[in-house]
Amino acid sequence: MTQPKKKSIGFNIIKDDSTDGHGGYGVGALSLENISPVFVCPSDEEVFVDIGAMHARSVVEKGIKFLPNKDEVPNGKLYWLVWVTIDRKQEGPYYAGMTACEMTVDREIRRGYKSLPEHVNKMDKSLKRRIMVEEMDNKSKALLREFLKSHNEEIWTLSNDDLKEALQTS
């Protein structure tokens, strides 16, 4: 009897390290192989990985003109783009960095709000193993916590307590 294939949700997992001591080109550069963009939509109670966000081409962003002023999109649906970095320690992979960026989208008028500099800076902070999700509402944190746990219980278990505590809602 064969077991059904587990649905892959597209997390980037570390393959190799360009800074492994060879001393050549790329030493000191951060690799994007171990970061994944995770969207949290509290109104739809939906969480999903969309690698297209690495180049602002996610399903949420396609066909939307983004404006730098939040007030210009008063009826926008809230999304959190969470940059999740996975690293590896002796025991195995773990969630090492996690930063959240706010984004709103109004499909009806094909407009949205996001701060591109914030998205780039938060991606960089996640790569540097920072945890910055304090702006997220409790419902979104709870959705993200359950998603990360259900994706891989072992990765969640190996994650540092500060990451787990940042997603607590009580």
PDB file of C-alpha atoms in Angstrom:
ATOM      1  CA  MET A   1       0.000   0.000   0.000  1.00  0.00           C
ATOM      2  CA  THR A   2       1.483   3.322  -1.045  1.00  0.00           C
ATOM      3  CA  GLN A   3       1.043   6.415   1.032  1.00  0.00           C
ATOM      4  CA  PRO A   4      -0.358   9.563  -0.586  1.00  0.00           C
ATOM      5  CA  LYS A   5       2.218  12.175  -1.481  1.00  0.00           C
ATOM      6  CA  LYS A   6       2.444  15.007   0.998  1.00  0.00           C
ATOM      7  CA  LYS A   7       1.576  18.287  -0.673  1.00  0.00           C
ATOM      8  CA  SER A   8       4.635  20.513  -0.965  1.00  0.00           C
ATOM      9  CA  ILE A   9       4.022  24.106   0.006  1.00  0.00           C
ATOM     10  CA  GLY A  10       7.155  25.528  -1.529  1.00  0.00           C
ATOM     11  CA  PHE A  11       9.442  26.441   1.345  1.00  0.00           C
ATOM     12  CA  ASN A  12      12.990  27.149   0.274  1.00  0.00           C
ATOM     13  CA  ILE A  13      15.311  24.785   2.113  1.00  0.00           C
ATOM     14  CA  ILE A  14      19.049  25.310   2.424  1.00  0.00           C
ATOM     15  CA  LYS A  15      21.009  23.468  -0.281  1.00  0.00           C
ATOM     16  CA  ASP A  16      24.586  24.581   0.030  1.00  0.00           C
ATOM     17  CA  ASP A  17      26.515  27.438   1.570  1.00  0.00           C
ATOM     18  CA  SER A  18      28.330  29.854  -0.726  1.00  0.00           C
ATOM     19  CA  THR A  19      30.313  31.046   2.282  1.00  0.00           C
ATOM     20  CA  ASP A  20      31.760  27.687   3.261  1.00  0.00           C
ATOM     21  CA  GLY A  21      35.314  28.943   3.519  1.00  0.00           C
ATOM     22  CA  HIS A  22      36.489  28.565  -0.094  1.00  0.00           C
ATOM     23  CA  GLY A  23      37.428  32.261  -0.090  1.00  0.00           C
ATOM     24  CA  GLY A  24      36.189  32.911  -3.620  1.00  0.00           C
ATOM     25  CA  TYR A  25      33.512  35.050  -5.185  1.00  0.00           C
ATOM     26  CA  GLY A  26      30.419  35.626  -3.058  1.00  0.00           C
ATOM     27  CA  VAL A  27      32.058  35.261   0.344  1.00  0.00           C
ATOM     28  CA  GLY A  28      30.001  37.153   2.886  1.00  0.00           C
ATOM     29  CA  ALA A  29      26.959  37.357   0.602  1.00  0.00           C
ATOM     30  CA  LEU A  30      23.615  36.286   1.983  1.00  0.00           C
ATOM     31  CA  SER A  31      21.943  33.450   0.106  1.00  0.00           C
ATOM     32  CA  LEU A  32      18.269  33.739  -0.847  1.00  0.00           C
ATOM     33  CA  GLU A  33      18.007  29.944  -1.058  1.00  0.00           C
ATOM     34  CA  ASN A  34      16.870  29.700   2.551  1.00  0.00           C
ATOM     35  CA  ILE A  35      14.207  32.421   2.693  1.00  0.00           C
ATOM     36  CA  SER A  36      10.545  32.037   1.782  1.00  0.00           C
ATOM     37  CA  PRO A  37       7.774  34.625   1.432  1.00  0.00           C
ATOM     38  CA  VAL A  38       4.700  33.543   3.390  1.00  0.00           C
ATOM     39  CA  PHE A  39       1.422  35.444   2.965  1.00  0.00           C
ATOM     40  CA  VAL A  40      -1.081  35.703   5.810  1.00  0.00           C
ATOM     41  CA  CYS A  41      -4.587  36.981   5.053  1.00  0.00           C
ATOM     42  CA  PRO A  42      -6.508  37.316   8.329  1.00  0.00           C
ATOM     43  CA  SER A  43      -9.877  38.074   6.682  1.00  0.00           C
ATOM     44  CA  ASP A  44      -9.759  34.862   4.608  1.00  0.00           C
ATOM     45  CA  GLU A  45      -7.940  32.925   7.375  1.00  0.00           C
ATOM     46  CA  GLU A  46      -5.457  31.849   4.716  1.00  0.00           C
ATOM     47  CA  VAL A  47      -1.688  31.325   4.864  1.00  0.00           C
ATOM     48  CA  PHE A  48       0.409  30.309   1.864  1.00  0.00           C
ATOM     49  CA  VAL A  49       3.904  30.413   0.417  1.00  0.00           C
ATOM     50  CA  ASP A  50       4.347  32.273  -2.873  1.00  0.00           C
ATOM     51  CA  ILE A  51       7.922  32.371  -4.156  1.00  0.00           C
ATOM     52  CA  GLY A  52       6.790  34.936  -6.752  1.00  0.00           C
ATOM     53  CA  ALA A  53       6.956  37.558  -3.988  1.00  0.00           C
ATOM     54  CA  MET A  54      10.754  37.400  -4.218  1.00  0.00           C
ATOM     55  CA  HIS A  55      10.347  39.578  -7.340  1.00  0.00           C
ATOM     56  CA  ALA A  56       7.002  41.242  -6.460  1.00  0.00           C
ATOM     57  CA  ARG A  57       5.163  38.800  -8.744  1.00  0.00           C
ATOM     58  CA  SER A  58       3.030  36.893  -6.250  1.00  0.00           C
ATOM     59  CA  VAL A  59      -0.644  36.131  -6.892  1.00  0.00           C
ATOM     60  CA  VAL A  60      -1.492  38.885  -4.403  1.00  0.00           C
ATOM     61  CA  GLU A  61       0.618  41.476  -6.260  1.00  0.00           C
ATOM     62  CA  LYS A  62      -0.153  40.609  -9.906  1.00  0.00           C
ATOM     63  CA  GLY A  63      -2.265  43.200 -11.710  1.00  0.00           C
ATOM     64  CA  ILE A  64      -2.074  45.685  -8.839  1.00  0.00           C
ATOM     65  CA  LYS A  65      -0.521  49.149  -8.984  1.00  0.00           C
ATOM     66  CA  PHE A  66       1.039  49.780  -5.598  1.00  0.00           C
ATOM     67  CA  LEU A  67       0.955  53.228  -4.099  1.00  0.00           C
ATOM     68  CA  PRO A  68       3.210  54.502  -1.300  1.00  0.00           C
ATOM     69  CA  ASN A  69       0.323  56.111   0.631  1.00  0.00           C
ATOM     70  CA  LYS A  70      -1.929  53.795   2.640  1.00  0.00           C
ATOM     71  CA  ASP A  71      -4.763  56.380   2.655  1.00  0.00           C
ATOM     72  CA  GLU A  72      -5.139  56.019  -1.134  1.00  0.00           C
ATOM     73  CA  VAL A  73      -6.332  52.417  -0.656  1.00  0.00           C
ATOM     74  CA  PRO A  74      -8.956  52.789   2.105  1.00  0.00           C
ATOM     75  CA  ASN A  75     -10.834  49.571   1.260  1.00  0.00           C
ATOM     76  CA  GLY A  76      -7.786  47.371   0.781  1.00  0.00           C
ATOM     77  CA  LYS A  77      -7.738  43.803   2.077  1.00  0.00           C
ATOM     78  CA  LEU A  78      -4.941  43.276   4.601  1.00  0.00           C
ATOM     79  CA  TYR A  79      -2.132  40.847   3.850  1.00  0.00           C
ATOM     80  CA  TRP A  80       1.035  40.258   5.808  1.00  0.00           C
ATOM     81  CA  LEU A  81       4.069  39.278   3.770  1.00  0.00           C
ATOM     82  CA  VAL A  82       6.241  37.377   6.235  1.00  0.00           C
ATOM     83  CA  TRP A  83       9.835  36.621   5.278  1.00  0.00           C
ATOM     84  CA  VAL A  84      10.691  33.270   6.899  1.00  0.00           C
ATOM     85  CA  THR A  85      14.325  32.182   6.958  1.00  0.00           C
ATOM     86  CA  ILE A  86      15.254  28.571   7.603  1.00  0.00           C
ATOM     87  CA  ASP A  87      18.702  27.722   8.909  1.00  0.00           C
ATOM     88  CA  ARG A  88      20.316  24.489   9.986  1.00  0.00           C
ATOM     89  CA  LYS A  89      21.886  23.517  13.269  1.00  0.00           C
ATOM     90  CA  GLN A  90      23.357  20.175  14.283  1.00  0.00           C
ATOM     91  CA  GLU A  91      19.934  18.741  15.166  1.00  0.00           C
ATOM     92  CA  GLY A  92      18.379  19.840  11.858  1.00  0.00           C
ATOM     93  CA  PRO A  93      16.648  22.770  10.148  1.00  0.00           C
ATOM     94  CA  TYR A  94      14.778  25.424  12.144  1.00  0.00           C
ATOM     95  CA  TYR A  95      12.946  28.710  11.583  1.00  0.00           C
ATOM     96  CA  ALA A  96      15.714  31.219  12.214  1.00  0.00           C
ATOM     97  CA  GLY A  97      14.385  34.597  11.044  1.00  0.00           C
ATOM     98  CA  MET A  98      10.918  36.002  10.579  1.00  0.00           C
ATOM     99  CA  THR A  99       9.829  39.533   9.667  1.00  0.00           C
ATOM    100  CA  ALA A 100       6.398  40.852   8.687  1.00  0.00           C
ATOM    101  CA  CYS A 101       5.469  43.573   6.188  1.00  0.00           C
ATOM    102  CA  GLU A 102       1.993  45.042   5.816  1.00  0.00           C
ATOM    103  CA  MET A 103       0.331  45.138   2.413  1.00  0.00           C
ATOM    104  CA  THR A 104      -3.215  46.063   1.414  1.00  0.00           C
ATOM    105  CA  VAL A 105      -4.885  45.250  -1.905  1.00  0.00           C
ATOM    106  CA  ASP A 106      -8.145  46.505  -3.401  1.00  0.00           C
ATOM    107  CA  ARG A 107      -8.803  44.245  -6.406  1.00  0.00           C
ATOM    108  CA  GLU A 108     -11.841  46.262  -7.462  1.00  0.00           C
ATOM    109  CA  ILE A 109      -9.778  49.383  -8.215  1.00  0.00           C
ATOM    110  CA  ARG A 110      -6.576  47.402  -8.922  1.00  0.00           C
ATOM    111  CA  ARG A 111      -4.619  49.424  -6.377  1.00  0.00           C
ATOM    112  CA  GLY A 112      -2.669  48.489  -3.304  1.00  0.00           C
ATOM    113  CA  TYR A 113      -0.384  49.812  -0.626  1.00  0.00           C
ATOM    114  CA  LYS A 114       3.052  48.575   0.278  1.00  0.00           C
ATOM    115  CA  SER A 115       6.363  50.112   1.171  1.00  0.00           C
ATOM    116  CA  LEU A 116       8.970  48.571  -1.117  1.00  0.00           C
ATOM    117  CA  PRO A 117      11.903  49.832   1.002  1.00  0.00           C
ATOM    118  CA  GLU A 118      10.289  48.232   4.074  1.00  0.00           C
ATOM    119  CA  HIS A 119       9.845  44.919   2.217  1.00  0.00           C
ATOM    120  CA  VAL A 120      13.494  44.889   1.143  1.00  0.00           C
ATOM    121  CA  ASN A 121      14.761  45.889   4.588  1.00  0.00           C
ATOM    122  CA  LYS A 122      12.579  43.305   6.358  1.00  0.00           C
ATOM    123  CA  MET A 123      13.762  40.572   3.974  1.00  0.00           C
ATOM    124  CA  ASP A 124      17.336  41.533   4.856  1.00  0.00           C
ATOM    125  CA  LYS A 125      16.543  41.473   8.597  1.00  0.00           C
ATOM    126  CA  SER A 126      15.009  37.987   8.279  1.00  0.00           C
ATOM    127  CA  LEU A 127      18.114  36.751   6.456  1.00  0.00           C
ATOM    128  CA  LYS A 128      20.132  38.124   9.372  1.00  0.00           C
ATOM    129  CA  ARG A 129      18.034  35.968  11.767  1.00  0.00           C
ATOM    130  CA  ARG A 130      15.961  38.801  13.240  1.00  0.00           C
ATOM    131  CA  ILE A 131      12.414  38.279  14.498  1.00  0.00           C
ATOM    132  CA  MET A 132      10.130  41.248  13.848  1.00  0.00           C
ATOM    133  CA  VAL A 133       6.399  40.444  13.880  1.00  0.00           C
ATOM    134  CA  GLU A 134       5.174  42.790  16.622  1.00  0.00           C
ATOM    135  CA  GLU A 135       3.102  44.822  14.109  1.00  0.00           C
ATOM    136  CA  MET A 136       0.953  41.794  13.241  1.00  0.00           C
ATOM    137  CA  ASP A 137      -2.490  41.402  14.783  1.00  0.00           C
ATOM    138  CA  ASN A 138      -3.114  38.404  17.075  1.00  0.00           C
ATOM    139  CA  LYS A 139      -5.289  36.559  14.556  1.00  0.00           C
ATOM    140  CA  SER A 140      -2.557  36.772  11.906  1.00  0.00           C
ATOM    141  CA  LYS A 141       0.107  35.628  14.382  1.00  0.00           C
ATOM    142  CA  ALA A 142      -2.027  32.634  15.372  1.00  0.00           C
ATOM    143  CA  LEU A 143      -2.598  31.696  11.712  1.00  0.00           C
ATOM    144  CA  LEU A 144       1.129  31.947  10.982  1.00  0.00           C
ATOM    145  CA  ARG A 145       2.057  29.947  14.091  1.00  0.00           C
ATOM    146  CA  GLU A 146      -0.291  27.097  13.153  1.00  0.00           C
ATOM    147  CA  PHE A 147       0.912  27.153   9.549  1.00  0.00           C
ATOM    148  CA  LEU A 148       4.589  26.919  10.534  1.00  0.00           C
ATOM    149  CA  LYS A 149       3.865  24.142  13.042  1.00  0.00           C
ATOM    150  CA  SER A 150       1.806  22.119  10.563  1.00  0.00           C
ATOM    151  CA  HIS A 151       4.316  22.601   7.749  1.00  0.00           C
ATOM    152  CA  ASN A 152       6.948  20.722   9.716  1.00  0.00           C
ATOM    153  CA  GLU A 153       6.627  20.008  13.424  1.00  0.00           C
ATOM    154  CA  GLU A 154      10.339  19.161  13.710  1.00  0.00           C
ATOM    155  CA  ILE A 155      11.453  22.507  12.220  1.00  0.00           C
ATOM    156  CA  TRP A 156       9.058  24.269  14.610  1.00  0.00           C
ATOM    157  CA  THR A 157      10.315  22.276  17.613  1.00  0.00           C
ATOM    158  CA  LEU A 158      13.963  23.095  16.809  1.00  0.00           C
ATOM    159  CA  SER A 159      13.200  26.810  16.454  1.00  0.00           C
ATOM    160  CA  ASN A 160      14.378  29.205  19.146  1.00  0.00           C
ATOM    161  CA  ASP A 161      12.007  30.170  21.947  1.00  0.00           C
ATOM    162  CA  ASP A 162      12.100  33.869  21.008  1.00  0.00           C
ATOM    163  CA  LEU A 163      10.572  33.048  17.620  1.00  0.00           C
ATOM    164  CA  LYS A 164       7.829  30.953  19.228  1.00  0.00           C
ATOM    165  CA  GLU A 165       7.176  33.634  21.850  1.00  0.00           C
ATOM    166  CA  ALA A 166       6.886  36.330  19.145  1.00  0.00           C
ATOM    167  CA  LEU A 167       3.887  34.425  17.731  1.00  0.00           C
ATOM    168  CA  GLN A 168       2.098  34.010  21.062  1.00  0.00           C
ATOM    169  CA  THR A 169      -1.229  35.779  21.210  1.00  0.00           C
ATOM    170  CA  SER A 170      -2.130  35.619  24.888  1.00  0.00           C
TER     171      SER A 170
END
